[in-house]
Short mmCIF file of C-alpha atoms in Angstrom, two decimals:
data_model
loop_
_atom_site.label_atom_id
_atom_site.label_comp_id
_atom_site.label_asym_id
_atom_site.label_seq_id
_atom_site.Cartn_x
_atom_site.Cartn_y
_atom_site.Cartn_z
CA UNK A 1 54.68 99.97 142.18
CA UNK A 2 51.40 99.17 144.33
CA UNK A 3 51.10 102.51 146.81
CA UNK A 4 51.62 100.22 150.02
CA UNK A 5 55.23 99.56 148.76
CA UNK A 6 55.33 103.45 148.80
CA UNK A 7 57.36 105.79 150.88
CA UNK A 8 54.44 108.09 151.03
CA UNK A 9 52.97 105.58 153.08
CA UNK A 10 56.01 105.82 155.43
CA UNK A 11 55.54 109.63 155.77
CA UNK A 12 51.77 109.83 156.40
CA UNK A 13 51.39 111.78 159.68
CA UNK A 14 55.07 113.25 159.32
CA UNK A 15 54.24 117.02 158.64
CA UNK A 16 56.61 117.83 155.99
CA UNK A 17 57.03 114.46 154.38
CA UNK A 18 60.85 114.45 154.24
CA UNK A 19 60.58 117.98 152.15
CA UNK A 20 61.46 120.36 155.41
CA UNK A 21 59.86 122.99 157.36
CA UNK A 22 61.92 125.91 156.07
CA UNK A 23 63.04 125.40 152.54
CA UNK A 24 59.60 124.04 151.72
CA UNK A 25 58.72 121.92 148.71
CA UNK A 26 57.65 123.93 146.05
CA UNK A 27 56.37 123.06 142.06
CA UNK A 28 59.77 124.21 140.16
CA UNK A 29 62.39 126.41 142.50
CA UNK A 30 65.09 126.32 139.46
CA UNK A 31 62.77 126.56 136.31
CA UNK A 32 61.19 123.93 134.51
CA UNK A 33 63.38 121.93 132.04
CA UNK A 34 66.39 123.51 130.68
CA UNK A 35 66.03 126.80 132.04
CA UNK A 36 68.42 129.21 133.40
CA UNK A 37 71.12 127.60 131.09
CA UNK A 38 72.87 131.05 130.67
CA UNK A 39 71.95 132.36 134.37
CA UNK A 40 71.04 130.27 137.57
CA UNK A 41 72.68 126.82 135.69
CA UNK A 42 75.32 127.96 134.34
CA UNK A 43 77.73 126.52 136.25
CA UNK A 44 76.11 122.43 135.64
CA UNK A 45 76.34 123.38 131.73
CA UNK A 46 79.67 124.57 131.42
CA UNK A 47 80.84 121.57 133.81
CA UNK A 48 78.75 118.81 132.12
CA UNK A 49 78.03 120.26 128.71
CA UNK A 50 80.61 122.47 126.95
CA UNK A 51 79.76 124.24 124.20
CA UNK A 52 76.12 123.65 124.15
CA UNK A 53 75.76 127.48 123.16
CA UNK A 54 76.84 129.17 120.75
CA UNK A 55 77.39 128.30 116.67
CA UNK A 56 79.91 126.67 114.76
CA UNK A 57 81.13 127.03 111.18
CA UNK A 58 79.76 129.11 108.38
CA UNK A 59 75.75 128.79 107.00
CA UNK A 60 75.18 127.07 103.59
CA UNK A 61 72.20 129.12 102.31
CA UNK A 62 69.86 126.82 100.15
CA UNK A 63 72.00 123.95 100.81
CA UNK A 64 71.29 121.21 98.23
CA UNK A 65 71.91 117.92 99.53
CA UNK A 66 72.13 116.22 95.93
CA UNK A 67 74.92 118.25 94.97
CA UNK A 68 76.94 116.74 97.96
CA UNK A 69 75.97 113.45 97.59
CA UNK A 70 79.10 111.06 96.87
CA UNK A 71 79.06 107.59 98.42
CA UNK A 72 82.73 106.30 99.01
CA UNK A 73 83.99 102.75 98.84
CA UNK A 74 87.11 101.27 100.28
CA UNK A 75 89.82 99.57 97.94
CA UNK A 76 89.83 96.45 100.72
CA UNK A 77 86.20 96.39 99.53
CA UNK A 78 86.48 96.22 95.79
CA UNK A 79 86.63 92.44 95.37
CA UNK A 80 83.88 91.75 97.02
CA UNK A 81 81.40 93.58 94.20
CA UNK A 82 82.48 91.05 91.90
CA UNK A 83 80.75 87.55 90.68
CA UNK A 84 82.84 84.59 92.26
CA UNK A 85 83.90 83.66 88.51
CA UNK A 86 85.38 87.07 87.61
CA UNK A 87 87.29 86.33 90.54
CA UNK A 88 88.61 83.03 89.14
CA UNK A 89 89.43 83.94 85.55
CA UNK A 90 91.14 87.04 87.10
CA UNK A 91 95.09 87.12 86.39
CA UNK A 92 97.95 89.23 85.16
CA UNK A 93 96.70 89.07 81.86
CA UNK A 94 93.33 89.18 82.20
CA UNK A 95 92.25 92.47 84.92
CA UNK A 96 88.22 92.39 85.48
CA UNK A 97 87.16 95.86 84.99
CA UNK A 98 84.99 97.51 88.37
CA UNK A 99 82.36 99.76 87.51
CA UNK A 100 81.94 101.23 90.93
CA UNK A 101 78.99 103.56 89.73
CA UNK A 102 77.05 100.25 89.05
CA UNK A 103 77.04 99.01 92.83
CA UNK A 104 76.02 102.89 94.15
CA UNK A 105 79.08 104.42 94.77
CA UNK A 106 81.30 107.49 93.03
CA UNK A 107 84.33 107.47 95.17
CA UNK A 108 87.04 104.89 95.53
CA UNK A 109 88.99 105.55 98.59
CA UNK A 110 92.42 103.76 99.89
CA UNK A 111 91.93 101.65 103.18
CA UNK A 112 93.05 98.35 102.80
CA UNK A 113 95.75 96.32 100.17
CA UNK A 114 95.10 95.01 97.20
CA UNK A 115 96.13 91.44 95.85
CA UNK A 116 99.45 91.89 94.25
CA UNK A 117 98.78 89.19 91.97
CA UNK A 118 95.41 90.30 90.65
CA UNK A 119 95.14 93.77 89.02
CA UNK A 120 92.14 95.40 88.47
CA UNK A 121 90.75 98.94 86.47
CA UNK A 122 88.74 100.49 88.35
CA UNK A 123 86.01 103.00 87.16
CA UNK A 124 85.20 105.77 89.26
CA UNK A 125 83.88 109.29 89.63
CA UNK A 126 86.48 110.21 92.09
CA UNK A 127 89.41 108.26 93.62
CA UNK A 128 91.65 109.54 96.18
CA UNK A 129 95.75 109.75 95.58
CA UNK A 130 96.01 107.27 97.99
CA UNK A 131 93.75 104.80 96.26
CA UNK A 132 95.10 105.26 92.88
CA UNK A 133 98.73 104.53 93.96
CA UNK A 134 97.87 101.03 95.38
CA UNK A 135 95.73 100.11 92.46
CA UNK A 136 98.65 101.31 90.36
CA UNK A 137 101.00 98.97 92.48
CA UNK A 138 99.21 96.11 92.13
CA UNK A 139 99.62 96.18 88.42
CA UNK A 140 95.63 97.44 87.64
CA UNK A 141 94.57 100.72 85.74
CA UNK A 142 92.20 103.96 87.12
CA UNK A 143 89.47 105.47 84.67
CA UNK A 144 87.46 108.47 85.15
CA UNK A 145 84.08 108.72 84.72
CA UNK A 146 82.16 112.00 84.45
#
């Protein structure tokens, strides 16, 4: 904003600019930033920001992220990894088989319906209860990969 457009400009031979004779206007009256979170402020961070302090759960020591690494696929999703033509020549008689390890994941997981008419086997690291039932319901087979 140019300074004529200002308010400053407004002020100029007001003695106190707007800031007041008594309180004054002074750098930082409360702290600069964040401070006084646990004294002066703590009434604005309990109102607007509950539990900022403090800890939560337990600490992983050496946490290894590899170890915990398991990316989970939906059953809704399963038809959709495979060629259009395994999706034509699937019937009754002839269930594709789904390597989900191939596409990037190790856990099958049970959001979603299956075809009834198409059954599929499904290979998996993991697959929830859930997930196994409906595959089982639609006819298809679960194998378990190490």
């Amino acid at each position: 904003m140019t300074t004529r457009l200002k308010k400053h400009r407004k002020k100029r031979g007001h003695v106190s600019a707007g800031h007041g004779r008594i309180g004054k206007h002074r750098k930082h009256p409360g702290g600069r930033g964040n401070a006084g979170g646990m004294h002066h402020h703590r009434i604005l961070f309990d109102k607007y920001h509950p539990g900022y302090f403090g800890k939560v759960g337990m600490r992983y020591f050496h946490k290894l992220r590899n170890k915990f690494f398991c990316p989970t696929v939906n059953i809704d999703r399963l038809w959709s990894l495979v060629p259009q033509e395994v999706k034509d020549n699937a019937s009754k008689d002839n269930a594709p088989l789904i390597d989900v390890t191939q596409f990037g994941y190790f856990k099958v997981l049970g959001k979603g319906l299956l075809p009834a008419d198409k059954p599929v086997v499904v290979k998996a690291k993991l697959i929830s209860k859930n997930a196994e039932k409906k595959i089982k319901e639609a006819g298809g087979a679960v194998v378990l990969t190490a």
